[in-house]
Tab-separated table of C-alpha atoms in Angstrom:
chain	number	residue	atom	x	y	z
A	20	MET	CA	202.978	142.318	60.166
A	21	LYS	CA	200.092	142.110	58.034
A	22	LYS	CA	202.594	141.480	54.758
A	23	PHE	CA	204.021	138.815	56.705
A	24	THR	CA	200.790	137.114	57.472
A	25	VAL	CA	199.672	137.521	53.816
A	26	GLY	CA	202.987	135.921	52.884
A	27	ILE	CA	202.542	132.881	55.237
A	28	LEU	CA	198.811	132.127	53.903
A	29	VAL	CA	200.358	132.214	50.397
A	30	ALA	CA	202.817	129.811	50.879
A	31	LEU	CA	200.582	127.676	52.982
A	32	LEU	CA	198.204	127.644	49.718
A	33	ALA	CA	200.822	126.753	47.361
A	34	VAL	CA	202.142	123.681	49.641
A	35	SER	CA	198.373	122.849	49.986
A	36	LEU	CA	197.936	122.613	46.260
A	37	VAL	CA	201.246	120.564	45.637
A	38	LEU	CA	200.049	117.988	48.045
A	39	SER	CA	196.706	117.871	46.713
A	40	GLY	CA	198.220	117.146	43.450
A	41	CYS	CA	199.769	113.947	44.477
A	42	THR	CA	196.461	112.683	46.312
A	43	GLN	CA	194.450	109.875	44.545
A	44	PRO	CA	190.658	110.881	44.209
A	45	SER	CA	188.503	109.430	46.925
A	46	GLY	CA	185.556	108.873	44.933
A	47	PRO	CA	184.581	105.914	42.954
A	48	THR	CA	186.397	105.132	39.369
A	49	THR	CA	185.067	103.519	36.629
A	50	THR	CA	186.799	101.437	33.724
A	51	GLU	CA	185.098	100.525	30.676
A	52	PRO	CA	185.498	96.809	30.109
A	53	LYS	CA	187.741	95.737	27.094
A	54	TYR	CA	185.115	93.502	26.052
A	55	LYS	CA	181.147	92.247	26.990
A	56	ILE	CA	180.165	88.791	26.922
A	57	GLY	CA	176.268	88.157	27.250
A	58	LEU	CA	174.546	85.243	27.936
A	59	VAL	CA	170.850	83.895	28.072
A	60	PHE	CA	169.756	80.767	29.563
A	61	ASP	CA	167.175	78.036	28.364
A	62	ILE	CA	164.320	77.475	30.618
A	63	GLY	CA	165.160	76.486	34.198
A	64	GLY	CA	167.778	78.903	34.390
A	65	ARG	CA	170.291	78.952	36.838
A	66	GLY	CA	169.855	76.448	39.910
A	67	ASP	CA	168.730	73.730	37.342
A	68	HIS	CA	172.165	71.638	38.510
A	69	SER	CA	172.512	70.686	35.006
A	70	PHE	CA	172.709	72.550	31.311
A	71	ASN	CA	172.274	76.124	32.557
A	72	ASP	CA	174.298	75.801	35.749
A	73	SER	CA	177.354	74.695	33.271
A	74	ALA	CA	176.971	77.393	30.965
A	75	TYR	CA	177.136	79.919	34.114
A	76	ASN	CA	180.147	77.978	35.204
A	77	GLY	CA	181.753	78.826	31.756
A	78	LEU	CA	181.120	82.438	32.711
A	79	VAL	CA	182.587	82.435	35.997
A	80	ARG	CA	185.878	80.713	34.442
A	81	LEU	CA	186.169	83.709	31.580
A	82	ALA	CA	185.750	86.232	34.498
A	83	GLU	CA	188.522	84.227	36.597
A	84	GLU	CA	191.020	83.886	34.097
A	85	PHE	CA	190.617	87.325	31.969
A	86	GLU	CA	189.604	89.288	34.972
A	87	GLY	CA	186.268	89.971	34.751
A	88	TYR	CA	182.703	90.576	36.510
A	89	ILE	CA	179.876	89.272	36.188
A	90	LYS	CA	177.207	92.036	36.062
A	91	ASP	CA	174.083	91.791	38.639
A	92	ASP	CA	175.221	88.349	39.798
A	93	PRO	CA	173.628	87.678	43.414
A	94	ASP	CA	177.412	85.445	43.870
A	95	ASN	CA	179.093	88.942	43.411
A	96	VAL	CA	181.572	87.049	40.957
A	97	ASN	CA	184.208	89.923	40.571
A	98	TYR	CA	188.037	89.402	39.893
A	99	GLY	CA	188.526	92.857	37.842
A	100	THR	CA	187.065	95.394	35.117
A	101	GLU	CA	188.751	93.816	32.147
A	102	VAL	CA	185.415	91.906	31.124
A	103	GLU	CA	181.951	92.204	31.679
A	104	LEU	CA	179.844	89.539	31.694
A	105	LYS	CA	176.016	88.901	32.002
A	106	TYR	CA	173.129	86.525	31.917
A	107	LEU	CA	169.664	87.011	31.456
A	108	GLU	CA	166.837	84.451	32.101
A	109	PRO	CA	163.974	83.719	29.592
A	110	LYS	CA	159.910	84.046	31.115
A	111	GLU	CA	157.882	81.216	31.768
A	112	GLY	CA	157.545	79.448	28.560
A	113	GLY	CA	160.392	81.327	26.742
A	114	GLN	CA	158.619	83.140	24.668
A	115	ASP	CA	161.018	86.088	25.182
A	116	ARG	CA	164.203	84.578	23.743
A	117	GLU	CA	164.657	86.906	20.749
A	118	GLN	CA	163.816	90.110	22.962
A	119	LEU	CA	166.503	89.125	25.418
A	120	LEU	CA	168.892	88.105	22.674
A	121	ARG	CA	168.133	91.540	21.423
A	122	THR	CA	168.167	93.452	24.267
A	123	LEU	CA	171.905	92.379	24.838
A	124	ALA	CA	172.805	93.270	21.183
A	125	GLU	CA	171.472	96.945	21.889
A	126	GLU	CA	173.435	97.081	25.047
A	127	GLY	CA	176.879	96.563	22.940
A	128	TYR	CA	177.664	93.216	24.298
A	129	ASP	CA	180.604	91.771	21.844
A	130	LEU	CA	179.229	87.914	21.880
A	131	ILE	CA	175.879	86.702	22.917
A	132	PHE	CA	175.370	83.078	23.870
A	133	GLY	CA	172.120	81.509	23.405
A	134	ILE	CA	171.909	77.915	25.704
A	135	GLY	CA	169.952	75.566	23.839
A	136	PHE	CA	168.448	74.676	20.433
A	137	MET	CA	165.179	76.427	20.916
A	138	PHE	CA	167.369	79.795	20.457
A	139	THR	CA	167.873	78.759	16.408
A	140	ASP	CA	165.141	81.065	14.893
A	141	PRO	CA	165.485	83.867	17.753
A	142	MET	CA	169.392	83.903	16.974
A	143	ILE	CA	168.946	84.015	13.051
A	144	ASN	CA	166.382	86.619	13.174
A	145	VAL	CA	168.972	89.351	16.075
A	146	ALA	CA	171.955	88.282	13.965
A	147	LYS	CA	171.081	89.676	11.107
A	148	ASP	CA	170.068	92.964	12.525
A	149	PHE	CA	173.692	93.087	14.312
A	150	PRO	CA	176.356	91.959	11.927
A	151	ASP	CA	179.257	93.455	14.067
A	152	THR	CA	178.236	91.433	17.181
A	153	LYS	CA	179.040	87.935	17.692
A	154	PHE	CA	176.624	84.988	18.612
A	155	ALA	CA	177.171	81.596	19.792
A	156	ILE	CA	174.181	78.940	20.447
A	157	VAL	CA	174.677	75.983	22.445
A	158	ASP	CA	173.182	72.539	20.898
A	159	GLY	CA	171.918	74.444	17.516
A	160	THR	CA	172.418	74.071	14.063
A	161	ILE	CA	172.069	76.883	11.376
A	162	ASP	CA	172.604	75.895	8.049
A	163	GLY	CA	174.600	77.851	5.342
A	164	LEU	CA	177.146	79.369	7.911
A	165	ASP	CA	181.405	79.307	7.497
A	166	GLU	CA	184.290	80.845	9.450
A	167	GLN	CA	183.223	84.762	8.724
A	168	SER	CA	179.625	84.104	9.626
A	169	ASN	CA	179.102	86.008	12.853
A	170	ILE	CA	177.282	82.883	14.432
A	171	VAL	CA	179.041	79.753	15.712
A	172	CYS	CA	177.362	76.990	16.503
A	173	LEU	CA	178.475	74.695	19.306
A	174	ASN	CA	177.315	70.889	19.524
A	175	PHE	CA	178.293	68.187	21.449
A	176	LYS	CA	178.500	64.491	20.806
A	177	GLN	CA	176.137	63.696	23.868
A	178	ASN	CA	175.668	60.249	22.187
A	179	GLU	CA	179.213	59.243	22.485
A	180	GLY	CA	179.077	60.392	26.720
A	181	SER	CA	175.402	58.796	26.797
A	182	PHE	CA	176.871	55.712	25.497
A	183	LEU	CA	179.869	55.240	28.231
A	184	VAL	CA	177.112	55.880	31.226
A	185	GLY	CA	174.937	53.395	29.420
A	186	ALA	CA	177.618	50.671	29.482
A	187	ILE	CA	178.100	51.685	33.183
A	188	ALA	CA	174.476	50.658	33.410
A	189	GLY	CA	174.476	47.723	31.461
A	190	LEU	CA	177.200	46.299	33.516
A	191	LYS	CA	175.847	47.559	37.054
A	192	THR	CA	172.362	46.536	36.694
A	193	GLN	CA	171.016	43.673	38.824
A	194	THR	CA	167.908	43.407	37.443
A	195	ASN	CA	168.926	43.676	33.748
A	196	LYS	CA	166.375	46.213	33.321
A	197	VAL	CA	167.307	49.987	32.991
A	198	GLY	CA	165.414	53.364	32.141
A	199	PHE	CA	165.821	56.614	30.342
A	200	VAL	CA	163.826	59.787	31.089
A	201	GLY	CA	164.126	62.330	28.431
A	202	GLY	CA	162.743	66.032	28.607
A	203	MET	CA	161.643	67.147	25.500
A	204	GLN	CA	160.791	64.864	22.765
A	205	SER	CA	163.406	65.972	20.002
A	206	THR	CA	166.003	65.058	17.511
A	207	LEU	CA	168.652	66.123	20.464
A	208	ILE	CA	167.279	64.323	23.530
A	209	GLU	CA	167.190	61.112	21.257
A	210	GLN	CA	170.799	61.299	20.625
A	211	PHE	CA	170.921	60.882	24.775
A	212	GLU	CA	168.609	57.811	24.590
A	213	VAL	CA	169.982	55.960	21.642
A	214	GLY	CA	173.636	56.659	22.670
A	215	TYR	CA	172.415	55.051	26.438
A	216	LYS	CA	170.491	52.225	24.524
A	217	ALA	CA	173.375	51.379	22.398
A	218	GLY	CA	176.075	51.312	25.344
A	219	ALA	CA	173.798	49.151	27.852
A	220	MET	CA	173.239	46.434	24.794
A	221	TYR	CA	176.738	46.537	23.638
A	222	VAL	CA	177.927	45.372	27.110
A	223	ASN	CA	174.725	43.616	28.699
A	224	PRO	CA	173.095	41.126	26.228
A	225	ASN	CA	170.020	40.705	28.263
A	226	LEU	CA	169.242	44.082	27.635
A	227	ARG	CA	169.034	43.690	24.200
A	228	GLU	CA	165.823	41.776	24.554
A	229	ALA	CA	162.679	44.040	23.887
A	230	GLY	CA	161.290	45.579	27.231
A	231	ASN	CA	164.347	45.357	29.111
A	232	ILE	CA	165.448	49.482	28.492
A	233	LEU	CA	162.228	51.442	29.614
A	234	SER	CA	162.196	54.786	27.821
A	235	GLN	CA	159.767	57.555	28.112
A	236	TYR	CA	159.710	61.420	27.384
A	237	ILE	CA	158.416	64.120	29.705
A	238	GLY	CA	156.534	66.023	26.877
A	239	THR	CA	156.855	67.857	23.367
A	240	THR	CA	157.666	71.590	24.808
A	241	GLY	CA	160.100	73.131	26.751
A	242	ASP	CA	158.495	72.837	29.788
A	243	ALA	CA	159.536	69.468	29.711
A	244	PHE	CA	162.738	70.455	30.946
A	245	LYS	CA	161.182	72.128	34.483
A	246	ASP	CA	158.323	69.353	35.466
A	247	PRO	CA	160.104	67.405	38.300
A	248	ALA	CA	157.127	66.021	39.097
A	249	ARG	CA	156.436	64.410	35.762
A	250	GLY	CA	159.734	63.135	36.157
A	251	THR	CA	159.058	61.541	39.658
A	252	GLU	CA	156.077	60.066	37.881
A	253	ILE	CA	157.696	58.555	34.804
A	254	ALA	CA	160.955	57.206	37.029
A	255	SER	CA	158.308	55.620	39.846
A	256	THR	CA	156.416	53.585	36.902
A	257	PHE	CA	160.260	52.445	35.924
A	258	LEU	CA	161.335	51.503	39.124
A	259	ASN	CA	157.554	49.599	39.649
A	260	GLN	CA	158.468	47.623	36.899
A	261	ASP	CA	162.049	46.327	38.330
A	262	ALA	CA	164.433	48.833	36.529
A	263	ASP	CA	167.174	49.686	38.771
A	264	VAL	CA	169.690	52.199	36.951
A	265	ILE	CA	167.699	55.184	35.763
A	266	TYR	CA	169.152	57.874	33.216
A	267	HIS	CA	167.727	61.250	32.662
A	268	ALA	CA	168.372	63.865	30.098
A	269	SER	CA	165.477	66.324	31.309
A	270	GLY	CA	167.087	69.457	32.663
A	271	ALA	CA	165.515	70.321	35.810
A	272	SER	CA	163.168	67.791	35.884
A	273	GLY	CA	165.784	65.552	36.622
A	274	ALA	CA	165.540	66.477	40.487
A	275	GLY	CA	162.096	64.652	40.015
A	276	VAL	CA	163.955	61.120	38.871
A	277	PHE	CA	166.434	61.527	41.699
A	278	GLN	CA	163.572	61.994	44.281
A	279	ALA	CA	161.687	58.814	42.902
A	280	VAL	CA	164.769	56.694	42.996
A	281	TYR	CA	165.899	58.017	46.738
A	282	ASP	CA	162.268	57.221	47.744
A	283	ALA	CA	162.667	53.594	46.620
A	284	PHE	CA	165.744	53.154	48.055
A	285	LYS	CA	164.150	54.142	51.333
A	286	ASN	CA	161.733	51.476	50.859
A	287	GLY	CA	164.366	48.913	50.504
A	288	LYS	CA	164.996	49.055	46.582
A	289	ASP	CA	168.827	48.934	45.541
A	290	VAL	CA	168.391	51.637	43.053
A	291	TRP	CA	170.411	54.181	41.386
A	292	ALA	CA	170.019	57.572	38.943
A	293	ILE	CA	172.651	58.976	36.530
A	294	GLY	CA	172.587	62.486	36.167
A	295	VAL	CA	173.626	64.502	33.071
A	296	ASP	CA	175.498	67.572	31.702
A	297	SER	CA	177.137	68.369	34.996
A	298	ASP	CA	178.419	66.069	37.975
A	299	GLN	CA	175.040	65.882	39.687
A	300	GLY	CA	175.971	63.717	42.311
A	301	LEU	CA	178.664	65.931	43.525
A	302	VAL	CA	176.405	68.883	43.425
A	303	TYR	CA	174.067	67.211	45.529
A	304	LYS	CA	176.323	65.668	48.075
A	305	SER	CA	177.959	69.399	48.197
A	306	SER	CA	174.697	70.653	49.023
A	307	ASP	CA	173.844	72.239	52.628
A	308	ASP	CA	170.590	70.237	52.421
A	309	PRO	CA	171.043	66.772	54.245
A	310	GLU	CA	168.036	65.117	51.924
A	311	GLN	CA	170.062	66.104	48.939
A	312	GLN	CA	173.072	64.896	50.439
A	313	ALA	CA	171.227	61.475	50.720
A	314	MET	CA	170.018	61.595	47.274
A	315	GLY	CA	173.438	62.249	45.877
A	316	ASP	CA	174.478	58.822	47.303
A	317	ARG	CA	172.126	57.052	44.759
A	318	ILE	CA	173.240	58.853	41.665
A	319	MET	CA	175.907	56.240	40.533
A	320	THR	CA	177.550	58.554	37.846
A	321	SER	CA	176.525	61.505	35.439
A	322	MET	CA	177.039	62.170	31.649
A	323	LEU	CA	178.978	65.048	31.684
A	324	LYS	CA	178.472	67.743	28.792
A	325	ARG	CA	180.797	70.223	29.179
A	326	VAL	CA	178.896	73.609	28.386
A	327	ASP	CA	181.012	75.237	30.337
A	328	THR	CA	184.276	74.282	28.387
A	329	SER	CA	182.330	75.517	25.277
A	330	VAL	CA	181.449	78.684	26.810
A	331	TYR	CA	184.703	79.564	28.122
A	332	LEU	CA	186.756	78.822	24.873
A	333	THR	CA	184.291	80.874	22.682
A	334	GLY	CA	184.761	83.746	24.798
A	335	LYS	CA	188.282	83.169	24.925
A	336	ASP	CA	188.550	82.863	21.147
A	337	LEU	CA	186.936	86.323	21.230
A	338	MET	CA	189.282	87.768	23.426
A	339	GLU	CA	192.478	86.549	22.021
A	340	GLY	CA	191.401	87.564	18.225
A	341	GLN	CA	190.992	83.797	17.153
A	342	TRP	CA	187.129	83.933	16.707
A	343	LYS	CA	185.566	81.886	13.935
A	344	GLY	CA	182.088	81.316	12.866
A	345	GLY	CA	180.618	77.970	11.584
A	346	TYR	CA	180.523	74.756	13.759
A	347	ARG	CA	182.516	73.582	16.685
A	348	ASP	CA	181.760	69.955	17.860
A	349	PHE	CA	182.756	68.790	21.281
A	350	GLY	CA	183.145	64.689	21.412
A	351	LEU	CA	184.970	62.258	23.638
A	352	ASP	CA	188.388	63.348	21.724
A	353	VAL	CA	188.389	66.542	23.549
A	354	ASP	CA	186.707	65.730	26.682
A	355	GLY	CA	183.903	67.734	25.458
A	356	VAL	CA	181.762	64.739	26.698
A	357	GLY	CA	182.721	62.019	29.395
A	358	TYR	CA	181.338	60.306	32.714
A	359	ALA	CA	181.946	61.664	36.184
A	360	VAL	CA	183.977	60.147	38.564
A	361	ASN	CA	184.493	62.124	42.218
A	362	ASP	CA	185.467	61.284	45.530
A	363	TYR	CA	181.913	59.987	46.460
A	364	ASN	CA	181.244	57.631	43.191
A	365	ARG	CA	184.627	56.393	42.640
A	366	SER	CA	184.062	53.105	44.891
A	367	LEU	CA	180.682	52.446	42.965
A	368	ILE	CA	181.900	52.387	39.845
A	369	GLU	CA	186.015	51.485	39.925
A	370	ASP	CA	185.048	48.171	38.945
A	371	VAL	CA	183.862	48.494	35.621
A	372	MET	CA	185.853	51.709	34.732
A	373	PRO	CA	188.894	49.995	32.802
A	374	GLN	CA	186.232	48.258	30.591
A	375	VAL	CA	184.210	51.680	30.127
A	376	ASP	CA	187.603	53.457	29.158
A	377	GLU	CA	188.670	50.999	26.787
A	378	LEU	CA	185.131	51.731	25.065
A	379	LYS	CA	185.977	55.531	25.240
A	380	GLN	CA	189.427	54.892	23.518
A	381	LYS	CA	187.520	52.712	20.791
A	382	ILE	CA	185.142	55.214	20.129
A	383	ILE	CA	187.910	57.998	19.785
A	384	ASN	CA	189.815	55.653	17.307
A	385	GLY	CA	186.659	55.110	15.385
A	386	GLU	CA	186.313	51.151	16.226
A	387	ILE	CA	182.755	51.870	17.682
A	388	VAL	CA	180.723	54.405	15.834
A	389	VAL	CA	177.834	55.402	18.368
A	390	PRO	CA	174.709	55.865	16.367
A	391	THR	CA	172.640	59.184	16.616
A	392	ASN	CA	169.000	57.998	16.208
A	393	ASN	CA	166.762	55.181	16.234
A	394	GLU	CA	167.246	54.495	12.748
A	395	GLU	CA	170.859	53.813	13.189
A	396	LEU	CA	170.777	52.013	16.476
A	397	GLN	CA	168.546	49.391	14.531
A	398	THR	CA	171.950	48.603	12.308
A	399	PHE	CA	174.181	49.247	15.189
A	400	GLN	CA	176.935	46.520	15.346
A	401	LEU	CA	176.775	44.507	18.446
A	402	PRO	CA	179.851	42.242	19.682
């Protein structure tokens, strides 16, 4: 009897061992990602409805198309484990830009983005110390690069996109006075200003007269991109001088421009704002905040600067073995810049869109060469 019992127990144990070998482990499993891509935002960070948010959207697209996830992301973007993406935000003033780039490099990220020209020197320093890591700077120019370099400069022809929204402003203004609010005074933001002025003057001779295009910068440091109160102050001054269309290139400070335009509208003025970088009208109209939705109604269009496209394509090149260092430009010819049309603003601008699209084609064909600085603007050929 004892031998029979022992035999049954041995048999049961054998069956148990066989079955356990066919069962998937219940504990968590970890899979190392094939690629790691990091990004450091500029001042203002996520939520600026502009430059940084557009860069973030590029990460989201990479995650979606290459089965990746964004690490420590409050929105829990997760499409798989093939690619790990991560972003960091600089402290107040951005003095830690270099340290944040270095942190990502030390953590083994294959490609690291710096969003904004203020990353130029920090990226040069870190890239020297990590020659096997790839780096990409948006809106920065570093001399002496070639295709074998571990840095690529991603630049945009914002003067071309600004020309188009300047033309829209020039065609839609009722007072023949328009405005421009810039963030940090710099050669980069000057390209937005000059392109806007050129487009407005090209289509509206009244705007060629001195004083009919108002322009002012918020400041001379990176803090100028996160000062909405100053944006409101400058825009209000322009509105009080009868400007009825105001374009901003000022990052998160642009929220103040929108506020000024909305307040003036509530006081009976038929005035408009033009956004920048992303489709800011659509962003505001999609908000859960009723006041922001109402502000969105006063955004005529936005100059699209497809930072998301540059982030996506550069990451895609890395993962498909097509990485090249050096320089890459995004203009009207590749839809790197443009102007926003959505279900909310189409009726506002559809009457001028044929003329604006004709100008776009002339720029692509080289018939119109849009100036990039104030010196070139002085000699820009008007019809």
